């Protein structure tokens, strides 16, 4: 005979569900009303259940959203430590990031994949393709002659106006005519670098950084100088200062201040301003890549461009991660390099085609876009916390993990001496794709790191994949 | 009382219509059946009328197409003469084509325009936008998930397969996997040049050449070497040979063998092969721009790529002039530089978005595309001949004119000492836009030339605009 009070028995019921993974970390708990209906209990009892679970650290209340499962209090990973700023900075003599990335892609495609932690874009189902189709159909019905006319220079006015309005969300107050529409953020970064530097010049970048940026720099015949970057606070402004004093020919610094790739960190507003002051004083361009910013758990943070009074910042962004991976819509605010970037854009690829711009402007003008972003943020948070929890449970001691405040990326430091490339290759053979740390630097500094993208819906299969990955890491580390 | 035979009276009737311009040069004559119906004459009489007009040089028969109005036998302009090959070649030290083109664009936009002979794209009504819209709608209904998935690398397989099939029309037999889809021909040319040369290297080009190419070369920090080019036969292979012997650092030659811009000429097949042999022997890249080829009066000619056995030719083309000016769909066959171009494409802008590719592939697979091309060719021929005829009648003695075998462009040499830039500016004030010869070279060699684009439907207004232009040329030449 059960002598426990009813609320306690119900709390145990949910505790087991959480411990078994049936209710995953960051997942929303059944609502109080659902509990009442399901278990035929009073509202008071249901509320007691929730409070009990909260007291036990199993769930957390979020205002106006209900209760959510917390990551288990069990194993916790130490954060990835800050880099040593005093450590000498290496100018990248190494060339070959293309070969490294090509090898990675070729290897990935050589094996069937059951769990993909390598791709930094959510699966198609996470994006509102039905609504985008409607907007595209409407644009075609109303403006199809735009396919055969002249593409408006600098981008379609309607799209630029909408982007200017949306830029207010990250504190940027710019006119639509200051905006240049590009083929994704990648083209914007190319134009920015071509506008401010020449082949042979040096570009300061975060370390680690997105391999796509290293590829651009290498392809333009420029040199990347990797600046130590904290997984918690972003680029070290002291280290950059030191580099500017000691290294000749630095023309620009490229940073991702909001949800850096691969670290996932967000710079403090104070640091953003310090960085801007330094660049202004040294007369170097500050190229800001804000591809991920809108995916922060708490919504978009302020862009560095927000504080830019002299046109020192070239702001680059795109809809690649947030709205439509394949539509290749990006844009840039070139500051004092605007005209020069527009000239390079014209010489490099001419204006973007207008139909997609009209359609996306139509969609982005609606509340549906805000709802989509909120949904995507929540989904990514849930997936990220789930994977982080699984890593904590299944990876060997000595593994360290950056816990980013948003987005889809996790940056892991493996126990010392564990070769990331071997882990990557072994994991591939087990049907699991990860991005080895070696891809995020021209140096060997991150060879025992991994980047995990948490883009797929989570569940028992995810847990099993992370467990298998943990076994591989353990085996490779011996 | 009229004693002339009936057929003679009818022939006079049509002669007056031709002389008044009611039937314009290159326009199709009413069919024999229409004459029978309209004038209640026998088939024999109608045929006599046509033969009489043909004997008088007023119309010409075209197999399976009927009779067409010939340009009047009145004033004839001498052709623009061949360049002097022995004349020393200048390496372009001059930099500033961007400024020159920017100034041109700014000036153009400063005045209202009633007759536009400057824009080298037909007006929207000349392109099948209703059919393209249908294809786009169909693509959206069937494949809209492609907007939010991953864009296929190198371009959408369906579009590449279709392009490979259509390339057979100009003698190119290539697999779809050899093709790389780009943001228009402009991006293809950028990738080609970046793949074969470095900043500081020299690129041989036709002289005169498309200002967009000069802009690309300048923006990449390369040097353009202008090779004398015949308005009738294209680039002088002897002059190129001389340049390769005497000038160091030439890495590539860029040519438009079919309907060169601005000359409009088509190279003889024999010359195409000689050029290819020269490039192969000297191990320099041959970059072939085939943007206009499909608009030749007799349909597309053979591409140089047709004879390429060693991958020496980088073939670049687009649908910008032929199908949809604003859609920015181009492609390239990179030959032995394919992988390197694919790498630069990835680093520069990533793959093109797929929806437009699917839609255009859908349209291009149909006979409607062939019918559209035939219609466009015919329309451009008619307009070109009309304008050429008006120039012959209204321009001062000493004007010379290249008569191209297709496309929309006319290249005019003004009487010696007539400043093309002054003509351009005076014409602007009269509401007439032309492209001054100065835009097609880094030298001053074409300062007394004009390029006229014959893209608008012709009629009395066209004749009046050309007459006004002729008066301006006469006035400026004094």
Coordinates of C-alpha atoms in Angstrom, one line a residue, chain B residues 5-268:
Chain B
X5 CA -0.3 45.7 -115.9
X6 CA -1.9 44.8 -112.6
X7 CA 1.2 43.2 -111.1
X8 CA 3.2 46.4 -111.9
X9 CA 0.7 48.6 -110.2
X10 CA 0.7 46.3 -107.1
X11 CA 4.5 46.3 -107.1
X12 CA 4.4 50.1 -107.1
X13 CA 2.0 50.0 -104.2
X14 CA 4.5 48.0 -102.1
X15 CA 7.5 50.1 -103.3
X16 CA 5.8 53.2 -101.9
X17 CA 5.1 51.4 -98.6
X18 CA 8.8 50.4 -98.4
X19 CA 10.0 53.9 -99.3
X20 CA 7.7 55.6 -96.8
X21 CA 8.9 53.2 -94.1
X22 CA 5.5 51.7 -93.6
X23 CA 7.3 48.5 -94.4
X24 CA 10.6 48.7 -92.5
X25 CA 13.9 47.2 -93.5
X26 CA 14.1 43.5 -92.5
X27 CA 10.3 43.4 -91.9
X28 CA 8.5 40.4 -93.4
X29 CA 6.4 41.2 -96.5
X30 CA 2.7 40.2 -96.5
X31 CA 2.6 36.6 -97.6
X32 CA 1.6 35.7 -101.2
X33 CA -1.7 34.3 -99.8
X34 CA -2.4 37.6 -98.0
X35 CA -1.8 39.5 -101.2
X36 CA -4.3 37.3 -103.0
X37 CA -6.9 37.8 -100.4
X38 CA -6.3 41.6 -99.9
X39 CA -6.1 42.6 -103.5
X40 CA -8.4 40.0 -105.1
X41 CA -5.6 39.0 -107.5
X42 CA -4.5 35.6 -108.7
X43 CA -1.6 33.6 -107.1
X44 CA 0.4 34.1 -110.4
X45 CA 0.0 37.9 -110.1
X46 CA 1.0 38.0 -106.5
X47 CA 4.1 35.9 -107.3
X48 CA 4.9 38.3 -110.1
X49 CA 4.7 41.2 -107.7
X50 CA 7.2 39.6 -105.3
X51 CA 9.6 38.7 -108.1
X52 CA 9.4 42.3 -109.5
X53 CA 10.2 43.7 -106.0
X54 CA 13.0 41.2 -105.7
X55 CA 14.4 42.2 -109.1
X56 CA 14.3 45.8 -108.0
X57 CA 16.4 45.0 -105.0
X58 CA 13.6 46.0 -102.6
X59 CA 12.9 42.6 -101.0
X60 CA 14.8 39.4 -100.6
X61 CA 13.5 35.9 -100.4
X62 CA 14.5 33.7 -97.4
X63 CA 14.0 29.9 -97.7
X64 CA 10.9 28.8 -95.9
X65 CA 10.3 32.3 -94.5
X66 CA 8.9 34.3 -97.3
X67 CA 10.0 37.8 -98.5
X68 CA 11.7 40.5 -96.4
X69 CA 12.3 44.2 -97.0
X70 CA 15.9 44.9 -97.8
X71 CA 17.7 48.0 -96.6
X72 CA 17.3 50.7 -99.2
X73 CA 20.0 50.8 -101.9
X74 CA 20.4 54.5 -101.2
X75 CA 23.3 55.8 -99.1
X76 CA 25.8 53.1 -98.1
X77 CA 28.3 53.5 -95.4
X78 CA 31.8 52.2 -95.8
X79 CA 32.7 49.5 -93.2
X80 CA 34.8 50.4 -90.2
X81 CA 38.4 49.5 -91.4
X82 CA 40.6 46.9 -89.9
X83 CA 43.2 48.1 -87.3
X84 CA 46.8 48.4 -88.1
X85 CA 48.4 45.3 -86.7
X86 CA 51.9 46.7 -87.0
X87 CA 50.9 49.6 -84.8
X88 CA 52.6 49.2 -81.4
X89 CA 50.5 47.6 -78.7
X90 CA 50.1 49.5 -75.5
X91 CA 49.9 47.7 -72.2
X92 CA 47.2 49.5 -70.3
X93 CA 49.0 51.6 -67.8
X94 CA 45.8 53.6 -67.6
X95 CA 43.6 52.8 -64.6
X96 CA 40.3 54.4 -64.1
X97 CA 37.7 52.6 -66.2
X98 CA 35.5 52.5 -63.1
X99 CA 35.5 56.2 -62.9
X100 CA 34.9 56.5 -66.6
X101 CA 31.9 54.1 -66.5
X102 CA 30.6 55.7 -63.3
X103 CA 30.7 59.1 -64.9
X104 CA 28.9 57.7 -67.9
X105 CA 26.1 56.2 -65.7
X106 CA 25.8 59.4 -63.6
X107 CA 25.5 61.5 -66.7
X108 CA 23.0 59.2 -68.3
X109 CA 20.8 59.4 -65.2
X110 CA 20.9 63.2 -65.1
X111 CA 18.8 63.6 -68.2
X112 CA 15.4 62.2 -69.2
X113 CA 15.7 59.7 -72.1
X114 CA 13.4 59.4 -75.0
X115 CA 15.6 57.2 -77.2
X116 CA 17.9 54.7 -75.6
X117 CA 20.7 53.4 -77.8
X118 CA 23.0 52.8 -74.8
X119 CA 21.5 49.8 -73.0
X120 CA 22.7 46.4 -74.4
X121 CA 19.6 44.4 -73.3
X122 CA 16.2 44.3 -75.0
X123 CA 13.2 45.8 -73.3
X124 CA 11.2 43.5 -70.9
X125 CA 8.5 42.9 -73.6
X126 CA 11.1 41.1 -75.7
X127 CA 11.5 38.4 -73.1
X128 CA 8.9 35.6 -72.3
X129 CA 8.1 36.6 -68.7
X130 CA 4.6 35.1 -68.6
X131 CA 6.1 31.7 -69.6
X132 CA 8.9 32.1 -67.1
X133 CA 6.4 32.9 -64.4
X134 CA 4.5 29.7 -65.2
X135 CA 7.7 27.7 -64.9
X136 CA 8.6 29.5 -61.6
X137 CA 5.1 28.8 -60.2
X138 CA 5.5 25.1 -61.2
X139 CA 8.9 24.9 -59.6
X140 CA 7.5 26.4 -56.4
X141 CA 4.6 24.0 -56.3
X142 CA 6.9 21.0 -56.8
X143 CA 10.2 21.9 -55.2
X144 CA 9.7 24.8 -52.7
X145 CA 11.6 22.9 -50.0
X146 CA 14.7 23.6 -52.0
X147 CA 14.6 27.2 -50.8
X148 CA 15.3 26.0 -47.3
X149 CA 17.6 23.1 -48.0
X150 CA 21.2 23.1 -49.1
X151 CA 21.9 24.6 -52.5
X152 CA 23.4 21.9 -54.7
X153 CA 27.2 22.6 -55.2
X154 CA 28.1 23.7 -58.7
X155 CA 24.5 24.4 -59.5
X156 CA 21.2 22.4 -59.7
X157 CA 21.7 19.0 -61.6
X158 CA 18.5 19.6 -63.7
X159 CA 19.7 23.0 -64.9
X160 CA 23.2 21.8 -65.5
X161 CA 21.9 18.8 -67.5
X162 CA 19.7 21.2 -69.6
X163 CA 22.6 23.6 -70.2
X164 CA 24.8 20.6 -71.3
X165 CA 22.1 19.6 -73.8
X166 CA 21.7 23.2 -75.1
X167 CA 25.5 23.6 -75.4
X168 CA 25.3 21.0 -78.2
X169 CA 23.8 23.8 -80.3
X170 CA 27.2 25.6 -80.4
X171 CA 29.1 22.4 -80.8
X172 CA 30.1 21.8 -77.2
X173 CA 29.8 18.2 -76.1
X174 CA 30.3 18.3 -72.3
X175 CA 28.9 16.5 -69.3
X176 CA 26.7 18.3 -66.8
X177 CA 29.3 17.6 -64.1
X178 CA 31.9 19.7 -66.1
X179 CA 29.6 22.7 -65.7
X180 CA 29.6 25.3 -62.9
X181 CA 26.6 27.6 -62.5
X182 CA 27.4 31.2 -61.6
X183 CA 25.9 34.6 -60.9
X184 CA 25.8 35.6 -64.6
X185 CA 28.6 35.6 -67.1
X186 CA 30.3 38.4 -65.0
X187 CA 30.9 36.1 -62.1
X188 CA 32.1 33.4 -64.5
X189 CA 34.7 35.8 -66.0
X190 CA 35.8 36.8 -62.5
X191 CA 36.3 33.1 -61.5
X192 CA 38.1 32.4 -64.8
X193 CA 40.6 35.3 -64.4
X194 CA 41.2 34.5 -60.7
X195 CA 41.8 30.9 -61.6
X196 CA 44.4 31.5 -64.3
X197 CA 46.1 34.7 -63.2
X198 CA 47.3 36.8 -60.2
X199 CA 47.2 40.5 -59.5
X200 CA 49.9 42.1 -61.6
X201 CA 49.6 39.6 -64.4
X202 CA 48.6 40.7 -67.9
X203 CA 45.4 39.6 -69.7
X204 CA 45.1 40.1 -73.5
X205 CA 41.7 41.4 -74.6
X206 CA 40.1 42.5 -77.9
X207 CA 40.3 46.2 -78.7
X208 CA 37.7 47.6 -78.5
X209 CA 36.2 45.4 -75.8
X210 CA 33.3 45.4 -73.3
X211 CA 33.9 47.9 -70.5
X212 CA 32.6 45.4 -68.0
X213 CA 35.6 43.1 -68.8
X214 CA 38.0 46.0 -68.4
X215 CA 36.4 46.7 -65.0
X216 CA 36.8 43.1 -63.9
X217 CA 40.5 43.1 -64.9
X218 CA 41.1 46.4 -63.1
X219 CA 39.2 45.4 -60.0
X220 CA 41.3 42.2 -59.8
X221 CA 44.5 44.2 -60.0
X222 CA 45.5 42.7 -63.3
X223 CA 46.5 44.6 -66.5
X224 CA 44.6 44.6 -69.7
X225 CA 46.6 44.4 -73.0
X226 CA 44.5 45.5 -75.9
X227 CA 45.0 43.5 -79.1
X228 CA 43.9 45.0 -82.4
X229 CA 40.6 43.5 -83.5
X230 CA 39.0 43.6 -86.9
X231 CA 35.3 44.8 -86.9
X232 CA 34.8 42.1 -89.6
X233 CA 36.9 39.2 -88.5
X234 CA 37.6 39.6 -84.8
X235 CA 40.9 39.6 -82.9
X236 CA 44.1 39.7 -84.9
X237 CA 45.9 36.4 -84.2
X238 CA 49.1 37.8 -85.7
X239 CA 49.0 40.8 -83.3
X240 CA 48.4 38.4 -80.3
X241 CA 51.3 36.2 -81.5
X242 CA 53.5 39.3 -81.6
X243 CA 52.4 40.3 -78.1
X244 CA 53.1 36.9 -76.7
X245 CA 56.6 37.0 -78.2
X246 CA 57.4 40.5 -76.9
X247 CA 55.4 41.1 -73.7
X248 CA 56.1 39.2 -70.5
X249 CA 53.4 37.9 -68.0
X250 CA 50.5 37.3 -70.3
X251 CA 48.4 34.6 -68.7
X252 CA 45.2 34.5 -70.7
X253 CA 43.3 36.0 -73.6
X254 CA 39.6 36.8 -73.3
X255 CA 37.6 36.8 -76.5
X256 CA 34.0 37.1 -77.6
X257 CA 34.2 35.1 -80.8
X258 CA 30.5 35.2 -81.6
X259 CA 29.0 38.7 -81.9
X260 CA 31.7 40.6 -80.1
X261 CA 30.8 43.5 -78.0
X262 CA 30.9 46.3 -79.2
X263 CA 31.9 45.2 -82.8
X264 CA 29.3 42.6 -83.4
X265 CA 31.6 40.5 -85.5
X266 CA 31.8 36.7 -85.6
X267 CA 35.2 35.0 -86.0
X268 CA 35.7 32.6 -88.9

